[in-house]
């Protein structure tokens, strides 16, 4: 389905807030450019715009864009995908489409018929400009998440080990499955990424075992909790640059290696 040039498009998705979607998506986008040398587009579909900020586009900058320069402008047919692409000041060579508060309007704009497949159609049209796309999703399952899933070829679901019930994974997997069915596509290849792990805590060890028992090979090796992660956000840098010797930096490298290997093997099947 779609054109041959459709880029590999990976979403970071879950309705749970604050579990590491934006952080993980930024780490992935950075490494896809700097280690894999792929032409990469990072799309921030979250009104909070946290991954845009992390990648060096400050809130004052993206909130001041004209509608025609933004995702809502593209969704309303005022512009095309290439018109709204910026360069990340933090990661040289990374293209980025920032998020922003105006995305909230998309959720409630009832005139936007055909919104579901809009991003996918734009990526079909212009996707030969990038090899890889990464999309950071908002912390709910609504219209914007539908748009992201409809454009995706694979999904990563961050799962914070402490304080999060394994039952939180059911709705997001079901949402992905139902969106794919609605769009007449195969279900997405999905991984669960345990985050903020502290294996000195019994609860974290138990949660990891539980999620492994239920989801097996879909579960990636965990990312440890570390103060270096919020610090890297404050420094507007990815971990590779801010804290190369830190545990999460090495763990993100391992987890992404597993995903990228599977993707290559699967030969980008869901296009
Ligand atoms: N491994 C980690 N160790 C310590 N803190 C972390 C870790 N991963 C993420 N954080 C911190 O947790 C907070 C939430 O992370 P992040 O913004 O990535 O989550 P999110 O799922 O995108 O949140 P939201 O649902 O609001 O979009 C941030 O302050 C981030 O720096
Ligand atoms: Mg986020």
Short mmCIF file of C-alpha atoms and ligand atoms in Angstrom, two decimals:
data_model
loop_
_atom_site.label_atom_id
_atom_site.label_comp_id
_atom_site.label_asym_id
_atom_site.label_seq_id
_atom_site.Cartn_x
_atom_site.Cartn_y
_atom_site.Cartn_z
CA UNK A 1 0.00 0.00 0.00
CA UNK A 2 1.24 3.55 -0.67
CA UNK A 3 4.20 4.52 -2.80
CA UNK A 4 7.47 2.62 -2.82
CA UNK A 5 9.19 5.63 -1.29
CA UNK A 6 6.97 5.72 1.78
CA UNK A 7 9.35 6.32 4.71
CA UNK A 8 9.61 4.00 7.67
CA UNK A 9 7.36 5.83 10.14
CA UNK A 10 7.62 5.05 13.86
CA UNK A 11 5.23 6.50 16.44
CA UNK A 12 5.76 6.85 20.20
CA UNK A 13 2.32 6.35 21.63
CA UNK A 14 0.36 5.77 24.84
CA UNK A 15 -2.49 7.53 26.59
CA UNK A 16 -0.44 7.59 29.81
CA UNK A 17 1.17 10.95 30.55
CA UNK A 18 4.79 11.51 31.55
CA UNK A 19 6.08 8.02 30.82
CA UNK A 20 8.83 8.91 28.34
CA UNK A 21 7.20 9.21 24.89
CA UNK A 22 8.87 12.52 24.03
CA UNK A 23 12.23 11.60 25.55
CA UNK A 24 12.36 8.26 23.73
CA UNK A 25 11.22 9.78 20.44
CA UNK A 26 13.93 12.46 20.65
CA UNK A 27 16.58 9.82 21.42
CA UNK A 28 15.41 7.80 18.41
CA UNK A 29 15.32 10.79 16.01
CA UNK A 30 18.79 11.89 17.08
CA UNK A 31 20.37 8.45 16.59
CA UNK A 32 18.59 7.86 13.29
CA UNK A 33 20.40 10.92 11.92
CA UNK A 34 23.74 10.76 13.68
CA UNK A 35 24.37 6.99 13.88
CA UNK A 36 22.31 5.52 11.05
CA UNK A 37 22.88 8.51 8.73
CA UNK A 38 19.27 8.42 7.56
CA UNK A 39 17.38 11.41 6.23
CA UNK A 40 14.98 11.84 9.15
CA UNK A 41 11.86 13.88 9.90
CA UNK A 42 10.69 14.32 13.50
CA UNK A 43 7.00 15.25 13.81
CA UNK A 44 5.65 16.56 17.12
CA UNK A 45 1.89 15.87 17.24
CA UNK A 46 1.60 17.02 20.85
CA UNK A 47 0.13 20.46 21.73
CA UNK A 48 2.61 20.57 24.66
CA UNK A 49 5.48 20.63 22.16
CA UNK A 50 7.96 19.03 24.57
CA UNK A 51 10.01 17.20 21.98
CA UNK A 52 10.18 20.35 19.83
CA UNK A 53 11.63 22.19 22.82
CA UNK A 54 14.04 19.36 23.55
CA UNK A 55 15.23 19.53 19.94
CA UNK A 56 16.00 23.21 20.33
CA UNK A 57 12.90 24.96 19.02
CA UNK A 58 11.71 27.05 21.95
CA UNK A 59 8.04 27.51 22.77
CA UNK A 60 8.11 31.26 21.97
CA UNK A 61 9.33 30.35 18.49
CA UNK A 62 6.83 27.63 17.59
CA UNK A 63 3.84 29.32 19.21
CA UNK A 64 4.43 32.42 17.08
CA UNK A 65 4.33 30.65 13.71
CA UNK A 66 1.61 31.67 11.25
CA UNK A 67 -1.09 29.02 10.79
CA UNK A 68 0.17 28.34 7.27
CA UNK A 69 3.56 27.32 8.75
CA UNK A 70 2.09 24.76 11.13
CA UNK A 71 0.57 21.27 11.20
CA UNK A 72 -2.96 22.68 11.74
CA UNK A 73 -2.40 24.77 8.60
CA UNK A 74 -1.43 21.64 6.69
CA UNK A 75 -4.43 19.72 8.07
CA UNK A 76 -6.70 22.57 6.89
CA UNK A 77 -5.19 22.48 3.40
CA UNK A 78 -3.37 25.84 3.65
CA UNK A 79 0.06 24.31 3.14
CA UNK A 80 1.88 21.14 2.16
CA UNK A 81 4.21 19.06 4.31
CA UNK A 82 7.52 20.55 3.02
CA UNK A 83 6.24 24.10 3.75
CA UNK A 84 6.14 23.47 7.51
CA UNK A 85 9.48 21.70 8.01
CA UNK A 86 12.17 23.39 10.14
CA UNK A 87 15.72 22.38 11.08
CA UNK A 88 16.50 21.20 14.59
CA UNK A 89 19.00 23.53 16.27
CA UNK A 90 20.04 20.67 18.59
CA UNK A 91 20.63 17.87 16.07
CA UNK A 92 22.34 18.93 12.87
CA UNK A 93 20.65 17.42 9.83
CA UNK A 94 17.38 16.55 11.59
CA UNK A 95 14.21 17.99 10.05
CA UNK A 96 11.40 18.78 12.47
CA UNK A 97 7.77 19.79 12.36
CA UNK A 98 7.03 21.32 15.77
CA UNK A 99 3.92 20.83 17.89
CA UNK A 100 2.08 23.66 19.63
CA UNK A 101 -1.12 24.69 21.34
CA UNK A 102 -2.95 25.25 18.04
CA UNK A 103 -2.98 21.46 17.55
CA UNK A 104 -5.66 21.36 20.26
CA UNK A 105 -8.06 22.99 17.79
CA UNK A 106 -7.67 20.01 15.47
CA UNK A 107 -9.21 17.70 18.08
CA UNK A 108 -12.44 19.73 18.13
CA UNK A 109 -12.67 20.96 14.53
CA UNK A 110 -15.66 19.08 13.16
CA UNK A 111 -15.16 20.46 9.63
CA UNK A 112 -11.99 18.42 9.13
CA UNK A 113 -13.43 15.53 7.17
CA UNK A 114 -10.84 13.11 5.86
CA UNK A 115 -8.35 14.21 8.50
CA UNK A 116 -7.52 10.60 9.42
CA UNK A 117 -5.39 9.81 6.38
CA UNK A 118 -4.14 13.34 5.74
CA UNK A 119 -0.64 12.98 7.16
CA UNK A 120 -0.24 9.62 5.47
CA UNK A 121 -1.23 11.11 2.10
CA UNK A 122 1.28 13.93 2.57
CA UNK A 123 4.00 11.41 3.43
CA UNK A 124 3.06 9.39 0.34
CA UNK A 125 3.37 12.54 -1.74
CA UNK A 126 6.61 13.90 -0.25
CA UNK A 127 8.00 10.87 1.60
CA UNK A 128 10.86 10.30 -0.82
CA UNK A 129 12.57 13.27 0.89
CA UNK A 130 13.11 11.18 4.04
CA UNK A 131 14.11 7.60 4.81
CA UNK A 132 12.73 7.67 8.34
CA UNK A 133 9.98 9.53 10.19
CA UNK A 134 9.49 9.62 13.97
CA UNK A 135 6.27 10.91 15.51
CA UNK A 136 5.82 12.01 19.13
CA UNK A 137 2.19 11.60 20.20
CA UNK A 138 0.06 13.43 22.80
CA UNK A 139 -0.94 11.64 26.04
CA UNK A 140 -4.44 10.66 24.98
CA UNK A 141 -6.10 8.58 22.29
CA UNK A 142 -8.01 11.07 20.12
CA UNK A 143 -8.11 12.50 16.60
CA UNK A 144 -4.42 13.40 16.53
CA UNK A 145 -3.41 9.92 17.62
CA UNK A 146 -5.65 8.46 14.90
CA UNK A 147 -3.82 10.65 12.36
CA UNK A 148 -0.46 9.44 13.67
CA UNK A 149 -1.39 5.76 13.72
CA UNK A 150 -2.87 6.01 10.23
CA UNK A 151 0.50 7.35 8.99
CA UNK A 152 2.65 4.89 10.95
CA UNK A 153 4.42 1.74 9.88
CA UNK A 154 5.41 0.74 13.44
CA UNK A 155 4.84 1.73 17.06
CA UNK A 156 6.75 2.01 20.33
CA UNK A 157 4.72 2.13 23.54
CA UNK A 158 6.69 3.50 26.50
CA UNK A 159 5.65 1.92 29.79
CA UNK A 160 6.81 3.40 33.09
CA UNK A 161 7.55 0.47 35.36
CA UNK A 162 6.59 1.96 38.72
CA UNK A 163 3.10 3.22 39.32
CA UNK A 164 1.64 2.12 36.00
CA UNK A 165 -0.73 -0.77 35.64
CA UNK A 166 -0.14 -3.34 32.92
CA UNK A 167 -3.81 -2.80 32.03
CA UNK A 168 -2.78 0.60 30.56
CA UNK A 169 -1.31 -1.26 27.59
CA UNK A 170 -4.61 -2.82 26.48
CA UNK A 171 -6.34 0.37 25.26
CA UNK A 172 -3.38 1.61 23.24
CA UNK A 173 -2.83 -1.74 21.51
CA UNK A 174 -6.55 -1.91 20.80
CA UNK A 175 -6.58 1.66 19.47
CA UNK A 176 -3.72 0.82 17.08
CA UNK A 177 -5.47 -2.37 15.94
CA UNK A 178 -8.82 -0.66 15.36
CA UNK A 179 -7.27 2.29 13.50
CA UNK A 180 -5.39 -0.08 11.20
CA UNK A 181 -8.55 -2.05 10.56
CA UNK A 182 -10.44 1.17 9.79
CA UNK A 183 -7.68 2.20 7.38
CA UNK A 184 -7.67 -1.28 5.84
CA UNK A 185 -4.08 -2.03 6.78
CA UNK A 186 -2.21 -4.73 8.67
CA UNK A 187 -1.79 -4.17 12.40
CA UNK A 188 1.41 -2.27 13.24
CA UNK A 189 4.54 -3.99 14.43
CA UNK A 190 4.65 -2.74 18.06
CA UNK A 191 7.17 -2.78 20.89
CA UNK A 192 6.78 -2.01 24.57
CA UNK A 193 9.60 0.05 26.04
CA UNK A 194 9.86 -0.09 29.86
CA UNK A 195 11.07 3.29 31.14
CA UNK A 196 12.33 4.88 34.39
CA UNK A 197 13.36 1.47 35.65
CA UNK A 198 14.89 1.07 39.10
CA UNK A 199 15.50 -2.61 39.70
CA UNK A 200 16.44 -1.97 43.34
CA UNK A 201 12.68 -1.54 43.78
CA UNK A 202 10.67 -4.76 44.13
CA UNK A 203 7.70 -3.13 42.41
CA UNK A 204 9.76 -2.36 39.30
CA UNK A 205 11.14 -5.91 39.13
CA UNK A 206 7.63 -7.34 39.51
CA UNK A 207 6.16 -5.01 36.90
CA UNK A 208 8.91 -5.92 34.42
CA UNK A 209 8.31 -9.63 34.95
CA UNK A 210 4.57 -9.19 34.54
CA UNK A 211 4.88 -7.27 31.30
CA UNK A 212 7.44 -9.76 29.94
CA UNK A 213 5.19 -12.69 30.85
CA UNK A 214 2.26 -11.15 29.04
CA UNK A 215 3.94 -9.59 25.99
CA UNK A 216 7.16 -11.65 25.59
CA UNK A 217 9.41 -10.58 22.70
CA UNK A 218 7.47 -7.37 22.16
CA UNK A 219 9.08 -6.05 25.36
CA UNK A 220 12.39 -4.22 24.88
CA UNK A 221 15.17 -4.07 27.48
CA UNK A 222 14.35 -1.34 30.02
CA UNK A 223 15.65 2.23 30.27
CA UNK A 224 16.89 3.13 33.75
CA UNK A 225 15.68 6.07 35.76
CA UNK A 226 18.40 8.72 35.82
CA UNK A 227 18.62 12.42 36.55
CA UNK A 228 20.68 12.75 33.37
CA UNK A 229 17.45 12.40 31.35
CA UNK A 230 15.66 15.56 32.63
CA UNK A 231 19.03 17.33 32.65
CA UNK A 232 19.48 16.54 28.95
CA UNK A 233 16.04 18.06 28.30
CA UNK A 234 17.05 21.25 30.14
CA UNK A 235 20.25 21.38 28.09
CA UNK A 236 18.19 20.86 24.88
CA UNK A 237 20.46 18.00 23.93
CA UNK A 238 20.10 14.31 23.29
CA UNK A 239 21.79 11.94 25.76
CA UNK A 240 24.53 10.99 23.32
CA UNK A 241 25.84 14.54 23.52
CA UNK A 242 24.82 15.48 27.08
CA UNK A 243 25.71 12.30 28.95
CA UNK A 244 27.35 9.73 26.67
CA UNK A 245 28.57 7.61 29.60
CA UNK A 246 25.16 7.47 31.28
CA UNK A 247 23.22 4.22 31.61
CA UNK A 248 20.10 5.43 29.75
CA UNK A 249 22.25 6.53 26.81
CA UNK A 250 23.64 3.02 26.42
CA UNK A 251 20.25 1.42 27.06
CA UNK A 252 18.51 3.51 24.40
CA UNK A 253 21.22 2.40 21.99
CA UNK A 254 20.51 -1.28 22.77
CA UNK A 255 16.73 -0.97 22.58
CA UNK A 256 16.83 0.92 19.28
CA UNK A 257 19.25 -1.60 17.82
CA UNK A 258 16.66 -4.34 18.45
CA UNK A 259 13.84 -2.36 16.84
CA UNK A 260 15.91 -1.32 13.83
CA UNK A 261 17.08 -4.88 13.23
CA UNK A 262 13.49 -6.18 13.26
CA UNK A 263 12.36 -3.40 10.95
CA UNK A 264 15.04 -4.21 8.40
CA UNK A 265 14.20 -7.91 8.56
CA UNK A 266 10.47 -7.27 8.15
CA UNK A 267 11.32 -5.23 5.05
CA UNK A 268 8.95 -2.41 5.93
CA UNK A 269 5.91 -4.58 5.42
CA UNK A 270 3.10 -2.24 6.51
CA UNK A 271 3.26 0.38 3.77
N1 LIG B 1 14.65 7.36 32.20
C1 LIG B 1 14.25 8.45 32.82
N2 LIG B 1 14.78 8.79 34.02
C2 LIG B 1 14.39 9.92 34.67
N3 LIG B 1 13.49 10.79 34.20
C3 LIG B 1 12.94 10.52 33.00
C4 LIG B 1 13.27 9.34 32.26
N4 LIG B 1 12.54 9.35 31.09
C5 LIG B 1 11.80 10.47 31.13
N5 LIG B 1 12.03 11.18 32.26
C6 LIG B 1 11.44 12.46 32.66
O1 LIG B 1 10.06 12.27 32.89
C7 LIG B 1 9.31 13.40 32.44
C8 LIG B 1 8.31 12.93 31.39
O2 LIG B 1 9.03 12.43 30.27
P1 LIG B 1 8.49 12.67 28.79
O3 LIG B 1 8.17 14.11 28.59
O4 LIG B 1 9.44 12.04 27.86
O5 LIG B 1 7.14 11.82 28.87
P2 LIG B 1 5.87 11.86 27.91
O6 LIG B 1 5.27 10.51 27.97
O7 LIG B 1 6.24 12.39 26.59
O8 LIG B 1 4.96 12.94 28.65
P3 LIG B 1 3.59 13.56 28.10
O9 LIG B 1 2.59 12.47 28.25
O10 LIG B 1 3.32 14.74 28.99
O11 LIG B 1 3.81 13.93 26.67
C9 LIG B 1 10.34 14.38 31.87
O12 LIG B 1 10.68 15.30 32.90
C10 LIG B 1 11.54 13.50 31.55
O13 LIG B 1 12.77 14.21 31.60
MG1 LIG B 2 5.41 14.00 25.53
#
